mmCIF file of C-alpha atoms and ligand atoms in Angstrom:
data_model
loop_
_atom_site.group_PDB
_atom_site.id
_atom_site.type_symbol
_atom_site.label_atom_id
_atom_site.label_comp_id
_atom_site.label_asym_id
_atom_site.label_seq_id
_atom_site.Cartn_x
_atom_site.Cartn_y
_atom_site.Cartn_z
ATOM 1 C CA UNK A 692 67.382 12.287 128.539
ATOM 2 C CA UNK A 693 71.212 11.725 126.622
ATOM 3 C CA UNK A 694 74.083 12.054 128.867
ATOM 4 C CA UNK A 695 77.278 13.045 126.769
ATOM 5 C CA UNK A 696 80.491 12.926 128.417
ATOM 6 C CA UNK A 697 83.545 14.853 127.169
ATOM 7 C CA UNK A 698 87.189 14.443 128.467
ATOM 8 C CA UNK A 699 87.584 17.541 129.827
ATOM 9 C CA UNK A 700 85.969 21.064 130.345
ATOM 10 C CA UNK A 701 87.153 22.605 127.198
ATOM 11 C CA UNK A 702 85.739 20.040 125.183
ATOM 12 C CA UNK A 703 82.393 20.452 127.212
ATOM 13 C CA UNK A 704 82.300 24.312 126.712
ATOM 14 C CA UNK A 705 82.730 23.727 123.250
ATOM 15 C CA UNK A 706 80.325 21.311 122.466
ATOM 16 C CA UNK A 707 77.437 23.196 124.449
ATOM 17 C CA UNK A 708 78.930 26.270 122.133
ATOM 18 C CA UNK A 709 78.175 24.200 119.302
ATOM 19 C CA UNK A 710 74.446 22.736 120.531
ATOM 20 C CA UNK A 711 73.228 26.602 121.390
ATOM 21 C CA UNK A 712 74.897 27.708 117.885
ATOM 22 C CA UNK A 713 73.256 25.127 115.161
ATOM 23 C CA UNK A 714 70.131 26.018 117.340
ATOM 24 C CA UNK A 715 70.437 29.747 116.343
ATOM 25 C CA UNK A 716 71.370 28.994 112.697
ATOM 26 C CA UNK A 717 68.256 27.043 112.196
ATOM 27 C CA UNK A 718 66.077 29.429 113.923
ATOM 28 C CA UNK A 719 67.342 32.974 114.312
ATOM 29 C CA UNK A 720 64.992 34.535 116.068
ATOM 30 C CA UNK A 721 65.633 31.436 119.000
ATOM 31 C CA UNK A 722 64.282 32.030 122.290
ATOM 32 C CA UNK A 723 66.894 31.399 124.588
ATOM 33 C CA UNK A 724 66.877 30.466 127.998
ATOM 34 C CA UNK A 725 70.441 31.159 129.903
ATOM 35 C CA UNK A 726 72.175 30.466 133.109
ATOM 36 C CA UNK A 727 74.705 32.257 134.906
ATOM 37 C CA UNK A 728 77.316 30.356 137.538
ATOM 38 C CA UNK A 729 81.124 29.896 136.500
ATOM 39 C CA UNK A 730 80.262 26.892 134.063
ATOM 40 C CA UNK A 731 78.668 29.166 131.696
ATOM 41 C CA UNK A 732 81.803 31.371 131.270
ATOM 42 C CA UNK A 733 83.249 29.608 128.821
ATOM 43 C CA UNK A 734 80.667 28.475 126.704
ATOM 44 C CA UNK A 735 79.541 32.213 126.210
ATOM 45 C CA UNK A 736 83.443 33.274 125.781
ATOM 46 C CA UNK A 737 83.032 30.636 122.743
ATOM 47 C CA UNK A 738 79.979 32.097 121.613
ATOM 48 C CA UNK A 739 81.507 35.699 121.680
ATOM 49 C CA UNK A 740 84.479 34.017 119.354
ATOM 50 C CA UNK A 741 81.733 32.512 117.028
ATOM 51 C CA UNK A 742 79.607 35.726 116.909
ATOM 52 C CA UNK A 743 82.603 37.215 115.528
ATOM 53 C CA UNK A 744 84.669 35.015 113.546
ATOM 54 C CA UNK A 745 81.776 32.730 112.131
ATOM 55 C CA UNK A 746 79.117 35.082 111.984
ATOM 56 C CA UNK A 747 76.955 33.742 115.101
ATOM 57 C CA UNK A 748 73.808 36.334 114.602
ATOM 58 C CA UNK A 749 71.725 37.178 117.920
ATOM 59 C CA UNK A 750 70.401 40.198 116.048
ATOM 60 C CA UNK A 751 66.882 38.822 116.397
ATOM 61 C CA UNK A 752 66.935 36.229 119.505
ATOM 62 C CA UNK A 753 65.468 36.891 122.725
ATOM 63 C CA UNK A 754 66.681 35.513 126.004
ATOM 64 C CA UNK A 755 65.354 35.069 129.414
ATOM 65 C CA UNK A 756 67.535 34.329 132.357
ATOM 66 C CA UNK A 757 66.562 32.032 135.311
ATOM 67 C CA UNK A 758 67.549 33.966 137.997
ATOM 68 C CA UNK A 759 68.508 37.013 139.674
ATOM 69 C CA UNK A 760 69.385 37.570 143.250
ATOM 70 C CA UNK A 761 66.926 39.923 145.303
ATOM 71 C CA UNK A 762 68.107 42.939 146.594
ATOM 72 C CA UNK A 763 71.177 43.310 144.018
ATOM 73 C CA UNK A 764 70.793 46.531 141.493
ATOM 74 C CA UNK A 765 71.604 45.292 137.987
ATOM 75 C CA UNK A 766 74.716 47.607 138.023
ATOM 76 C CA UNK A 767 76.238 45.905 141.150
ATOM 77 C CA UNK A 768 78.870 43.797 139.841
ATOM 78 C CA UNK A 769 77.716 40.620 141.284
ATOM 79 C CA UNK A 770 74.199 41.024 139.688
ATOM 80 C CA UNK A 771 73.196 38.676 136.895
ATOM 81 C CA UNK A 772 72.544 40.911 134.876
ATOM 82 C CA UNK A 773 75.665 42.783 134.593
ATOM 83 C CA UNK A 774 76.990 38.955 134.483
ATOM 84 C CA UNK A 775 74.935 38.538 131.460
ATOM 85 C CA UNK A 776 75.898 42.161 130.183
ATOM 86 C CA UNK A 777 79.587 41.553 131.301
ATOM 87 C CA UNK A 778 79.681 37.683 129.016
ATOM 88 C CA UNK A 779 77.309 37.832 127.002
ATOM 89 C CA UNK A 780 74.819 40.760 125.807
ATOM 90 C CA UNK A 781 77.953 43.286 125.409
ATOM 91 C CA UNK A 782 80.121 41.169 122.954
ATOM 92 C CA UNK A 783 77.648 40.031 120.531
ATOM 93 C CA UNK A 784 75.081 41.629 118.372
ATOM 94 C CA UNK A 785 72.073 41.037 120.728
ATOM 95 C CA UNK A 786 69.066 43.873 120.805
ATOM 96 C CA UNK A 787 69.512 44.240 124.771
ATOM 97 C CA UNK A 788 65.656 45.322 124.887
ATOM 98 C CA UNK A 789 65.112 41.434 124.036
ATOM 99 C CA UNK A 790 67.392 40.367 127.117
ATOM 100 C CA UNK A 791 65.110 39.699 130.186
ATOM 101 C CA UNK A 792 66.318 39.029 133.560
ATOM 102 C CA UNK A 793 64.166 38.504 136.544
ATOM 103 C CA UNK A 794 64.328 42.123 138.714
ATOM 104 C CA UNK A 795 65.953 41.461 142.077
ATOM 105 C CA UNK A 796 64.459 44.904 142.943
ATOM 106 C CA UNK A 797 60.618 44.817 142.795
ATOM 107 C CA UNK A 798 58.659 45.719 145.414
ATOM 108 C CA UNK A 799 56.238 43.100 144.603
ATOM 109 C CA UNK A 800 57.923 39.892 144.260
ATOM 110 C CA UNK A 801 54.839 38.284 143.624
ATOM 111 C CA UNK A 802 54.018 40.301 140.652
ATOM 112 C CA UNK A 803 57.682 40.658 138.910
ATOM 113 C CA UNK A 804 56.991 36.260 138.879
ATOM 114 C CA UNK A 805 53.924 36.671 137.330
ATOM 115 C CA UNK A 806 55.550 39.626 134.576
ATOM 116 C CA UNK A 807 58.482 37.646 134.350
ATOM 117 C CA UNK A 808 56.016 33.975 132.896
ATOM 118 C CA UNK A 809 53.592 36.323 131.059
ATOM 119 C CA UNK A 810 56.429 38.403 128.860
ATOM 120 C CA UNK A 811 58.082 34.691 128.515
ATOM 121 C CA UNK A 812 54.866 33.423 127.031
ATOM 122 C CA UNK A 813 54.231 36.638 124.818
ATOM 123 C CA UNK A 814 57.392 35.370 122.635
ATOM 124 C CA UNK A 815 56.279 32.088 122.477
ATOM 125 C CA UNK A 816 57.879 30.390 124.863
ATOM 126 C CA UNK A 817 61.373 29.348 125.618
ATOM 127 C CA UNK A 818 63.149 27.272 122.673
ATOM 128 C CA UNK A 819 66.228 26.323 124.241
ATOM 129 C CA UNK A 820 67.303 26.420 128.086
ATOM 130 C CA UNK A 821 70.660 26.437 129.314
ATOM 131 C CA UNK A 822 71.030 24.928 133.071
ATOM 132 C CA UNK A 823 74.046 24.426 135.152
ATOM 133 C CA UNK A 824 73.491 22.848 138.414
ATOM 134 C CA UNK A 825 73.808 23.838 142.315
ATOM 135 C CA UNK A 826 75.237 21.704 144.894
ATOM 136 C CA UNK A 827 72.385 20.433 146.563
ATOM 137 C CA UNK A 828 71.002 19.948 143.318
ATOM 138 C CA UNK A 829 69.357 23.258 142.198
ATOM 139 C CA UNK A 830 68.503 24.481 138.956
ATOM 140 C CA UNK A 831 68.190 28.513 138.933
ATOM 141 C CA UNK A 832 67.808 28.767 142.304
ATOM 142 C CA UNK A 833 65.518 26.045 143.202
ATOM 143 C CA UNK A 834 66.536 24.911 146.059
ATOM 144 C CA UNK A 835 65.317 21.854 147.907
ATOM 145 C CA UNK A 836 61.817 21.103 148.156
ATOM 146 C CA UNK A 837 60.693 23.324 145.742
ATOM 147 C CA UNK A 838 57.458 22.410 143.988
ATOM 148 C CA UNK A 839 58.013 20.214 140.484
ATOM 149 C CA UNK A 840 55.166 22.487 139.161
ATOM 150 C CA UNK A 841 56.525 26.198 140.620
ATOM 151 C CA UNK A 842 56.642 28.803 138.923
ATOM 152 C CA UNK A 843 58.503 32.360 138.590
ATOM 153 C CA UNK A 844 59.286 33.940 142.377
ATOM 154 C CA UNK A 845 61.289 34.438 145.067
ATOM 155 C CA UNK A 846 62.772 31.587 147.002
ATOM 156 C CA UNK A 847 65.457 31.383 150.014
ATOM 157 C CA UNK A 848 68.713 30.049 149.247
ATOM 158 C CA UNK A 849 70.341 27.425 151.286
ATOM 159 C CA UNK A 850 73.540 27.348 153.271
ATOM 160 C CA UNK A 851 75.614 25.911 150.971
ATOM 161 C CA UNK A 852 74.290 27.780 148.115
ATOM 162 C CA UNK A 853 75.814 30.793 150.110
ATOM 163 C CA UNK A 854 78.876 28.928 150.723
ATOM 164 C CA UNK A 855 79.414 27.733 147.051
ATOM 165 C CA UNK A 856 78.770 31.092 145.932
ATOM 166 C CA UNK A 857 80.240 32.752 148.340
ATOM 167 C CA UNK A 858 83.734 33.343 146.018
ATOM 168 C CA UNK A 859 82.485 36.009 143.938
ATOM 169 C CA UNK A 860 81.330 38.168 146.968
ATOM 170 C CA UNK A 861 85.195 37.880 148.730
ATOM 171 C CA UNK A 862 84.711 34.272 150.077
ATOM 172 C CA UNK A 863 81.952 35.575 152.901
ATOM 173 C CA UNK A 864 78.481 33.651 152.523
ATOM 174 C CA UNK A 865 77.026 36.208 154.852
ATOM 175 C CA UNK A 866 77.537 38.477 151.833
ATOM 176 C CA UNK A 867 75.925 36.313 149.203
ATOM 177 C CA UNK A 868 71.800 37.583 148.970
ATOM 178 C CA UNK A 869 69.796 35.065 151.273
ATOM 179 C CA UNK A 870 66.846 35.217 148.361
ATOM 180 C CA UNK A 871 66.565 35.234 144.628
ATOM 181 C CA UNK A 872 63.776 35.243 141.893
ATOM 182 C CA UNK A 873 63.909 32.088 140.202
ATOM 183 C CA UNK A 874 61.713 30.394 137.069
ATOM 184 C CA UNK A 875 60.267 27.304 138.597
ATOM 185 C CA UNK A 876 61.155 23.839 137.899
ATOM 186 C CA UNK A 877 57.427 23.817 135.916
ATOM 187 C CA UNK A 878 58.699 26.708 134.387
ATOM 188 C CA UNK A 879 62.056 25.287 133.393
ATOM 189 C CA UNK A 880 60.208 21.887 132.022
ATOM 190 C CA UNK A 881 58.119 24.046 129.893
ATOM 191 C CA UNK A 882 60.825 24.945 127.824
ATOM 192 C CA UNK A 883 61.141 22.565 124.445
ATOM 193 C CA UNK A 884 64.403 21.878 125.075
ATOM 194 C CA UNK A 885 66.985 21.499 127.703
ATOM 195 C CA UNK A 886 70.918 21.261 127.860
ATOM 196 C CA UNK A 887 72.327 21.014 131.483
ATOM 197 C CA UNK A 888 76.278 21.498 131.992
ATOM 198 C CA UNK A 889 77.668 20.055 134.681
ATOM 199 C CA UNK A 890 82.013 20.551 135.698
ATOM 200 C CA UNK A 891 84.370 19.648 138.051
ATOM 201 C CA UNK A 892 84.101 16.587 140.918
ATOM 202 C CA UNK A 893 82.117 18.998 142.796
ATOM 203 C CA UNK A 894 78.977 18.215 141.478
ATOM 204 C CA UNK A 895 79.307 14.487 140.411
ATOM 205 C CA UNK A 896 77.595 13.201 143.682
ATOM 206 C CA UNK A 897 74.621 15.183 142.782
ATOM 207 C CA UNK A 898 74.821 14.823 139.193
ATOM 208 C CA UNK A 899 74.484 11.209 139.444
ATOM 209 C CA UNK A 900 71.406 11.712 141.813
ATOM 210 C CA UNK A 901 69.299 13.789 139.573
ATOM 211 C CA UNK A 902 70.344 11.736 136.796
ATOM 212 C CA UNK A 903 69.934 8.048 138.323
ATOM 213 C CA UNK A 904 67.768 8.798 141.024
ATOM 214 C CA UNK A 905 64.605 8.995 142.152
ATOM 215 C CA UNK A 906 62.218 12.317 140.794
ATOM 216 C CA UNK A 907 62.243 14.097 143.732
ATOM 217 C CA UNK A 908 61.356 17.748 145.224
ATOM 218 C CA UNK A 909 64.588 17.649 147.293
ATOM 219 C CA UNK A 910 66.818 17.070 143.753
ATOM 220 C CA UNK A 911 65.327 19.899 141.337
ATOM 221 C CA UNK A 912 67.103 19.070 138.511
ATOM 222 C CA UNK A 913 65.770 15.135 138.978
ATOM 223 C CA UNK A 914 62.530 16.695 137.628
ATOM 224 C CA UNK A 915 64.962 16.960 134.240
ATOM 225 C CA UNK A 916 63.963 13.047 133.608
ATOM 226 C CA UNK A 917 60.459 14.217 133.438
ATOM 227 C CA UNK A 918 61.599 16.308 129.851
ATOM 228 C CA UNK A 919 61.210 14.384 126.634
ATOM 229 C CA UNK A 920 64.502 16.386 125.032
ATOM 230 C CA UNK A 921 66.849 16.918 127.373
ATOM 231 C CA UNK A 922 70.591 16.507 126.806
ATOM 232 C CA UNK A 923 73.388 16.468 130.324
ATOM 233 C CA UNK A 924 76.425 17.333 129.029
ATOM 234 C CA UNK A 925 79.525 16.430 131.730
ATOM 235 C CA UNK A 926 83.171 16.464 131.904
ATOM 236 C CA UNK A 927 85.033 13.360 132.987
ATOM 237 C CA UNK A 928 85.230 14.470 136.859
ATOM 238 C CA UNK A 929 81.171 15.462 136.971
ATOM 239 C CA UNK A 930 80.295 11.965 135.464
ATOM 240 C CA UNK A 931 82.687 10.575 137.997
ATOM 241 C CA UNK A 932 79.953 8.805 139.706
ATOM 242 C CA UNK A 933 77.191 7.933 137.080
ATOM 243 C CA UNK A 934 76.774 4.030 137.262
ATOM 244 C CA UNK A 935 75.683 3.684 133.323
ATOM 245 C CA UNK A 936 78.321 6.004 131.882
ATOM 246 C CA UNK A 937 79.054 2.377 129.048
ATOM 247 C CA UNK A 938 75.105 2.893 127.609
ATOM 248 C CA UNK A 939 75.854 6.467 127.452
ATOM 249 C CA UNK A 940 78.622 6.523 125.489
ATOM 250 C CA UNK A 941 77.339 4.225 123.053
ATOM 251 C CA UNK A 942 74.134 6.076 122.402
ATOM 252 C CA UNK A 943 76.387 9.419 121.792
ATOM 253 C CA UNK A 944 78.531 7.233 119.577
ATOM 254 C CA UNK A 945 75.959 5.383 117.460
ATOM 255 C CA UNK A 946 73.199 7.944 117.466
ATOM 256 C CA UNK A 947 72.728 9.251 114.067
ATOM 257 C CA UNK A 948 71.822 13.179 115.562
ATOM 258 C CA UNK A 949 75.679 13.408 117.229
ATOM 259 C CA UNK A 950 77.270 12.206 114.397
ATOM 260 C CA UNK A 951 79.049 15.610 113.147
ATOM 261 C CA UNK A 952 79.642 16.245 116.902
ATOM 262 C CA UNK A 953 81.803 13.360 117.479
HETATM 263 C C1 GLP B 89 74.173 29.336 140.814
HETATM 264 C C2 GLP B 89 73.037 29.628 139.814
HETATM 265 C C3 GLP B 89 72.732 28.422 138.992
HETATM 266 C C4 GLP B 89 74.051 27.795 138.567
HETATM 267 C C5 GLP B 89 74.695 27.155 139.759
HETATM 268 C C6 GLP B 89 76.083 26.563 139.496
HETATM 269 O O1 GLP B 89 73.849 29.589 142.105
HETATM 270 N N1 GLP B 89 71.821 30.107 140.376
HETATM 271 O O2 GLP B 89 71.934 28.788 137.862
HETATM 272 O O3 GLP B 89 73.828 26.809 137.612
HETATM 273 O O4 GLP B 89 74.645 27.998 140.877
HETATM 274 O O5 GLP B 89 77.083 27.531 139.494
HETATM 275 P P1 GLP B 89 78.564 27.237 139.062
HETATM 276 O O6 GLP B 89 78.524 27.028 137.565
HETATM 277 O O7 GLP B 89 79.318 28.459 139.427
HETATM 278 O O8 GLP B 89 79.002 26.010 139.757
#
């Protein structure tokens, strides 16, 4: 795991921009695994602005999202799919037959998980996921005490999961979905490589948990140290409370693979 701190959200967006990018140039047809959540929003405004004024090609990638929340059609607004349509899929050159989000509609929960691992294996597997993290720690939705080793289905959300997300649904939690289909956390550490974005003093309590802390079911993204290329990438205020931010920033300044990054 490599912990890169930038000064300020901007700067973050555009260096996870940059990471995602150079891994589409070297491999177009890059499996992509994305996230959804306000952090992303910028990062996939700057890879609309790349598609477009440097050429960015997604003409032959294929992404799968984490999550979706159950009970949502895709064409209600707070759906992540029409967030994904809304960011991503409708600004850039993407064949929207290779976008896959979980359905938040099946009737059979059990069997849109197992569709949902079986048409991300048929491509090979994911390449790259994107992660942002929940509050108490989630990654999709896996909330606490999920399994290390779960897989694709439908999980309840927490309290404050409701609460954090209750903005986009006019600031009432009870209005937020109570369950979502989520990859699993074996899912997620499946994929070859991970980049988890992290903004705001919100989240640098639990930041510095799944980073420093014990692997644990109650932390999902803790089960990121378990990933053998796996890069956190933090503004000043979510690496607040990290206690070896001085090793960090001398790997990303000495390490030979961030030198045209720095
Ligand atoms: C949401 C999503 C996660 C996302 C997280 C953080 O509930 N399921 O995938 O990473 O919460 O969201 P935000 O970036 O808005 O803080």
């Amino acid at each position: 795991m490599e912990v890169i701190v930038r000064s300020n959200a901007e700067q973050t967006a555009q260096l996870a921009a940059l990471f995602i990018a150079k891994q589409i140039r070297q491999k177009p047809n890059l499996v992509l695994g994305l996230a959804t959540g306000r952090t992303m929003e910028r990062i996939y405004a700057i890879l609309v602005q790349m598609h477009h004024n440097d050429d960015l090609d997604f003409s032959k990638c294929h992404t799968f999202n984490l999550d979706e929340y159950i009970g949502l059609p895709t064409e209600d607004h707070n759906s992540y799919r029409s967030y994904m349509n809304h960011h991503l899929f409708k600004q850039v050159n993407i064949d929207i037959n290779n976008t896959h989000v979980p359905n938040g509609m099946a009737a059979d929960v059990t069997h849109e998980g197992k569709r949902y691992e079986e048409a991300i294996k048929k491509v090979g597997g994911i390449d790259l996921q994107l992660l942002g993290i929940g509050e108490t720690g989630h990654i999709g939705f896996n909330e606490p005490l999920s399994s290390l080793m779960s897989r694709t289905r439908d999980k309840s959300l927490t309290p404050k999961t409701r609460q954090q997300n209750a903005e986009m649904f006019g600031g009432d939690p009870n209005k937020v979905p109570s369950r979502a289909m989520t990859m699993g956390v074996g899912t997620i550490l499946e994929a070859r490589s991970i980049l988890m974005v992290a903004l705001g003093s919100s989240k640098a309590a639990i930041v510095a948990k799944a980073v420093e802390g014990p692997i644990t079911s109650m932390i999902s993204a803790s089960a990121l140290q378990l990933h053998s290329s796996c890069k956190i990438l933090l503004d000043e205020d979510a690496a607040s409370e990290l206690a070896g931010r001085e090793y960090y920033d001398w790997v990303f300044q000495n390490e030979p693979e961030y030198e045209s990054y720095r």
